[in-house]
Structures are given as structure tokens and as C-alpha cells.
CSV table of C-alpha atoms in Angstrom, one decimal:
chain,number,residue,atom,x,y,z
D,17,UNK,CA,18.5,-5.5,-1.4
D,18,UNK,CA,18.1,-1.7,-0.7
D,19,UNK,CA,14.6,-0.9,-1.8
D,20,UNK,CA,11.4,-2.8,-2.7
D,21,UNK,CA,11.7,-3.8,-6.5
D,22,UNK,CA,8.1,-4.9,-7.0
D,23,UNK,CA,4.7,-5.6,-5.3
D,24,UNK,CA,2.4,-8.7,-6.5
D,25,UNK,CA,-1.0,-8.8,-5.3
D,26,UNK,CA,-2.5,-12.3,-5.2
D,27,UNK,CA,-6.0,-12.2,-6.7
D,28,UNK,CA,-8.8,-14.8,-7.0
D,29,UNK,CA,-9.8,-13.4,-10.5
D,30,UNK,CA,-6.9,-12.3,-12.2
D,31,UNK,CA,-8.9,-11.1,-15.3
D,32,UNK,CA,-11.1,-8.9,-13.4
D,33,UNK,CA,-8.4,-7.4,-11.3
D,34,UNK,CA,-6.3,-6.6,-14.2
D,35,UNK,CA,-9.1,-4.7,-15.7
D,36,UNK,CA,-9.8,-3.0,-12.5
D,37,UNK,CA,-6.1,-1.7,-12.0
D,38,UNK,CA,-5.9,-0.7,-15.6
D,39,UNK,CA,-9.0,1.5,-15.4
D,40,UNK,CA,-7.8,2.7,-11.7
D,41,UNK,CA,-4.4,3.9,-13.6
D,42,UNK,CA,-2.2,1.6,-12.1
D,43,UNK,CA,-1.7,-1.2,-14.5
D,44,UNK,CA,2.1,-0.8,-14.8
D,45,UNK,CA,2.9,-0.3,-10.9
D,46,UNK,CA,1.1,-3.3,-9.5
D,47,UNK,CA,1.8,-7.0,-10.7
D,48,UNK,CA,-0.9,-9.6,-10.2
D,49,UNK,CA,-1.0,-13.5,-9.9
D,50,UNK,CA,-3.6,-15.8,-9.4
D,51,UNK,CA,-4.4,-17.3,-5.8
D,52,UNK,CA,-7.0,-19.0,-4.1
D,53,UNK,CA,-5.3,-18.9,-0.7
D,54,UNK,CA,-7.9,-18.6,2.2
D,55,UNK,CA,-7.9,-15.0,3.7
D,56,UNK,CA,-10.4,-13.0,5.8
D,57,UNK,CA,-10.7,-9.7,7.4
D,58,UNK,CA,-7.8,-7.2,7.4
D,59,UNK,CA,-4.7,-8.5,5.4
D,60,UNK,CA,-2.4,-6.3,7.3
D,61,UNK,CA,-1.4,-4.0,4.5
D,62,UNK,CA,-2.4,-1.1,2.4
D,63,UNK,CA,-1.1,0.6,-0.6
D,64,UNK,CA,-1.1,4.3,-0.5
D,65,UNK,CA,-1.1,7.0,-3.4
D,66,UNK,CA,0.2,10.5,-2.3
D,67,UNK,CA,-0.9,13.3,-4.7
D,68,UNK,CA,-0.7,17.0,-5.0
D,69,UNK,CA,-4.0,18.2,-4.1
D,70,UNK,CA,-7.8,17.3,-3.1
D,71,UNK,CA,-9.1,17.5,-6.6
D,72,UNK,CA,-6.6,14.7,-7.7
D,73,UNK,CA,-7.5,12.8,-4.7
D,74,UNK,CA,-11.2,13.1,-5.6
D,75,UNK,CA,-10.4,12.0,-9.3
D,76,UNK,CA,-8.5,8.7,-8.2
D,77,UNK,CA,-11.0,7.6,-5.9
D,78,UNK,CA,-13.8,8.6,-8.4
D,79,UNK,CA,-11.8,6.4,-11.0
D,80,UNK,CA,-11.5,3.6,-8.5
D,81,UNK,CA,-15.3,3.6,-7.5
D,82,UNK,CA,-16.2,3.7,-11.5
D,83,UNK,CA,-14.2,0.7,-11.8
D,84,UNK,CA,-15.6,-1.5,-9.1
D,85,UNK,CA,-14.0,-0.2,-5.7
D,86,UNK,CA,-16.2,0.4,-2.8
D,87,UNK,CA,-15.8,3.3,-0.1
D,88,UNK,CA,-14.3,2.2,3.1
D,89,UNK,CA,-13.6,6.0,4.4
D,90,UNK,CA,-14.9,8.9,2.5
D,91,UNK,CA,-12.6,11.3,1.4
D,92,UNK,CA,-12.4,14.2,3.9
D,93,UNK,CA,-10.2,16.9,5.5
D,94,UNK,CA,-8.0,15.9,8.6
D,95,UNK,CA,-5.3,17.5,10.5
D,96,UNK,CA,-2.9,16.2,8.1
D,97,UNK,CA,-4.5,16.9,4.9
D,98,UNK,CA,-7.2,15.6,2.7
D,99,UNK,CA,-7.9,11.9,1.8
D,100,UNK,CA,-10.0,8.8,1.8
D,101,UNK,CA,-9.8,4.9,1.5
D,102,UNK,CA,-11.5,2.3,-1.0
D,103,UNK,CA,-11.4,-1.5,-1.2
D,104,UNK,CA,-10.5,-2.7,-4.5
D,105,UNK,CA,-12.6,-5.8,-5.8
D,106,UNK,CA,-9.8,-8.2,-5.0
D,107,UNK,CA,-9.9,-6.8,-1.4
D,108,UNK,CA,-6.9,-4.7,-1.5
D,109,UNK,CA,-7.2,-1.3,0.5
D,110,UNK,CA,-5.9,1.8,-1.3
D,111,UNK,CA,-5.6,4.9,0.5
D,112,UNK,CA,-5.5,8.3,-1.7
D,113,UNK,CA,-4.2,11.3,0.3
D,114,UNK,CA,-2.6,14.8,0.0
D,115,UNK,CA,-1.1,17.2,2.6
D,116,UNK,CA,-2.8,20.1,0.9
D,117,UNK,CA,-6.3,21.2,2.2
D,118,UNK,CA,-7.1,23.3,-0.9
D,119,UNK,CA,-6.8,22.9,-4.6
D,120,UNK,CA,-4.1,24.9,-6.5
D,121,UNK,CA,-5.2,24.1,-10.0
D,122,UNK,CA,-6.9,21.4,-11.9
D,123,UNK,CA,-6.7,17.9,-11.4
D,124,UNK,CA,-3.7,16.3,-13.0
D,125,UNK,CA,-4.2,12.5,-12.3
D,126,UNK,CA,-0.5,12.4,-11.5
D,127,UNK,CA,0.8,10.4,-8.6
D,128,UNK,CA,3.7,11.9,-6.5
D,129,UNK,CA,4.5,8.8,-4.6
D,130,UNK,CA,3.2,5.1,-3.8
D,131,UNK,CA,4.0,3.8,-0.3
D,132,UNK,CA,3.1,0.3,0.6
D,133,UNK,CA,2.2,0.2,4.1
D,134,UNK,CA,2.7,-3.0,6.2
D,135,UNK,CA,0.9,-3.3,9.6
D,136,UNK,CA,3.4,-4.6,12.1
D,137,UNK,CA,3.0,-6.0,15.6
D,138,UNK,CA,6.4,-4.5,16.7
D,139,UNK,CA,7.7,-1.7,14.4
D,140,UNK,CA,11.2,-1.3,16.1
D,141,UNK,CA,11.9,-5.2,15.7
D,142,UNK,CA,10.5,-4.9,11.8
D,143,UNK,CA,12.8,-2.0,11.5
D,144,UNK,CA,15.9,-3.6,12.8
D,145,UNK,CA,15.1,-6.6,10.2
D,146,UNK,CA,14.7,-4.6,7.2
D,147,UNK,CA,17.9,-2.5,8.0
D,148,UNK,CA,19.5,-5.7,8.4
D,149,UNK,CA,18.5,-6.5,4.9
D,150,UNK,CA,20.0,-3.6,3.2
D,151,UNK,CA,17.0,-1.0,3.5
D,152,UNK,CA,17.7,2.6,4.3
D,153,UNK,CA,15.5,4.5,6.7
D,154,UNK,CA,14.0,7.6,5.1
D,155,UNK,CA,11.7,8.6,7.9
D,156,UNK,CA,11.2,7.4,11.5
D,157,UNK,CA,9.0,8.4,14.3
D,158,UNK,CA,10.0,6.1,17.2
D,159,UNK,CA,8.1,2.8,17.3
D,160,UNK,CA,5.2,4.3,15.3
D,161,UNK,CA,6.1,4.5,11.6
D,162,UNK,CA,9.2,3.9,9.6
D,163,UNK,CA,9.6,4.5,5.8
D,164,UNK,CA,12.5,3.3,3.6
D,165,UNK,CA,13.9,5.0,0.8
D,166,UNK,CA,13.2,4.0,-2.9
D,167,UNK,CA,14.7,5.1,-6.4
D,168,UNK,CA,12.9,7.8,-8.0
D,169,UNK,CA,9.6,6.4,-9.5
D,170,UNK,CA,9.6,3.2,-7.2
D,171,UNK,CA,7.2,2.1,-4.7
D,172,UNK,CA,8.3,3.1,-1.2
D,173,UNK,CA,8.2,0.5,1.8
D,174,UNK,CA,6.5,1.8,5.2
D,175,UNK,CA,5.9,0.2,8.4
D,176,UNK,CA,3.0,1.3,10.8
D,177,UNK,CA,1.8,-0.7,13.7
D,178,UNK,CA,-1.0,-3.1,12.6
D,179,UNK,CA,-3.8,-1.8,14.9
D,180,UNK,CA,-2.9,1.8,14.2
D,181,UNK,CA,-2.9,1.2,10.5
D,182,UNK,CA,-6.2,-0.7,10.7
D,183,UNK,CA,-7.6,2.3,12.5
D,184,UNK,CA,-6.3,4.9,9.9
D,185,UNK,CA,-7.8,2.8,7.1
D,186,UNK,CA,-11.1,2.7,9.0
D,187,UNK,CA,-11.3,-1.2,9.1
D,188,UNK,CA,-11.4,-3.7,12.1
D,189,UNK,CA,-8.1,-5.0,13.0
D,190,UNK,CA,-8.8,-8.7,13.0
D,191,UNK,CA,-7.8,-10.8,10.0
D,192,UNK,CA,-6.4,-14.5,9.5
D,193,UNK,CA,-5.1,-16.4,6.6
D,194,UNK,CA,-2.7,-15.3,3.7
D,195,UNK,CA,-1.7,-11.8,3.3
D,196,UNK,CA,-2.2,-12.3,-0.5
D,197,UNK,CA,0.8,-10.1,-1.0
D,198,UNK,CA,4.4,-11.1,-2.3
D,199,UNK,CA,7.1,-8.5,-2.4
D,200,UNK,CA,10.1,-8.6,-4.6
D,201,UNK,CA,13.9,-7.7,-3.9
D,202,UNK,CA,17.4,-8.6,-5.0
D,203,UNK,CA,18.0,-10.6,-1.7
D,204,UNK,CA,16.4,-13.7,-2.6
D,205,UNK,CA,13.4,-15.2,-0.8
D,206,UNK,CA,12.6,-14.9,3.0
D,207,UNK,CA,9.7,-14.2,5.3
D,208,UNK,CA,9.6,-10.9,7.6
D,209,UNK,CA,8.6,-11.0,11.3
D,210,UNK,CA,4.9,-10.5,10.3
D,211,UNK,CA,4.6,-13.2,7.8
D,212,UNK,CA,5.0,-11.0,4.8
D,213,UNK,CA,6.7,-13.0,1.9
D,214,UNK,CA,9.4,-11.9,-0.3
D,215,UNK,CA,11.0,-13.5,-3.2
D,216,UNK,CA,13.8,-12.6,-5.7
D,217,UNK,CA,12.7,-9.7,-8.0
D,218,UNK,CA,13.5,-11.7,-11.0
D,219,UNK,CA,10.8,-14.2,-10.0
D,220,UNK,CA,8.1,-11.8,-9.8
D,221,UNK,CA,5.6,-12.2,-13.0
D,222,UNK,CA,5.6,-9.8,-15.8
D,223,UNK,CA,2.9,-7.1,-15.2
């Protein structure tokens, strides 16, 4: 295992979720499987789209809202750039952001990077766990944030303090029950220190 091979969201209504992610423009990047596992509040993760400019942020957020998402954090400028957060109909939180504060051209609807943000109670311990499972650190900011490398076009894995991630997303930190998330790798099945489940990539459902 040297990268995140797949991301599968467990959803209560598979047909509706498939319709949303296709309309949102992510039908091929995200896998879905049906689940009625109890869950409430913050599920401890978010998916982030990094794009080139504010116009592209607005285009993706607009498409998500048109497809049934709800606004969690309206798009706005910040010290780091421009971005916002929406909640998909299945409950998954999506952050769309850019480091640019001004547009340099027309919206391209192109995704530069997809990052899965996992909220961790102990980022340093989780970092050691994943390094021990073969992931290579790409970025690290002490015990606050760690990002692992991924092949070109792949979804990157990152660790964020759970409380800090909830604050960044604009949601209460409390949550209970299933994460409703399954991650695929080439290293078999295991569970990380924060309860996120991994399975052999070959076992993941077909998109």
C-alpha cells in the first residue's frame, strides 16, 4: 500500500446519490454502496476539491446546489484563498477551494486535486500508523496536518485534527455511529486508529 486506491461512500439511497454525483461531475471519482448503518452529526471526514480560481469554485458549488446539496459554509475569500463547503444529499461534506483570490480566465470546471480529509484525534499517531502501512508523506505541518502522496489523477489522503477539521468545515464536532466511508488499498483489510475502515482495493464495488 503506497496510496489511497479508492473511496467508497456508504449511502442510504444509492440511486439518488449516484444521480447527485453524476450531476456534480464526480461520477467516476467516487464509488457508492448502499448502507443503513446508523450515523449522526459529524462523520469525521470531508472530501476537498482544489481548483484553479474562484470562478471554478463557484461553478462546482453551484452545480452541487442545483443537484440537491445544501450550503454549509458560503464561498468567500480567506487568508488562504477562496472556498466554500456544501453537504451532499447523502450527508457527505465537500469543500471546494482555490489558493487564488482573483480569476485569471473563464471557468474551466477542471479539478486540480481531490483530497480526502480524515479527522484524527491524534494526528501524529495516525501519521505513524499510515507511514507504517506504506504511505509516503508529501506535506506535514507538525501535529496539525499531514498529506500523503498519490499517483497522478488519484485521490490524496490527508489527516487533520478532528476538532480543527470540523471548525474549518463550519460544523459541530460531535458525531456518533458509522463513518459511512470505506477506503481501498492494496494492503488488505484493517481499521485505522480513528475507526476508518480499509479494504482490499479489488473488493471495492465497481463505480
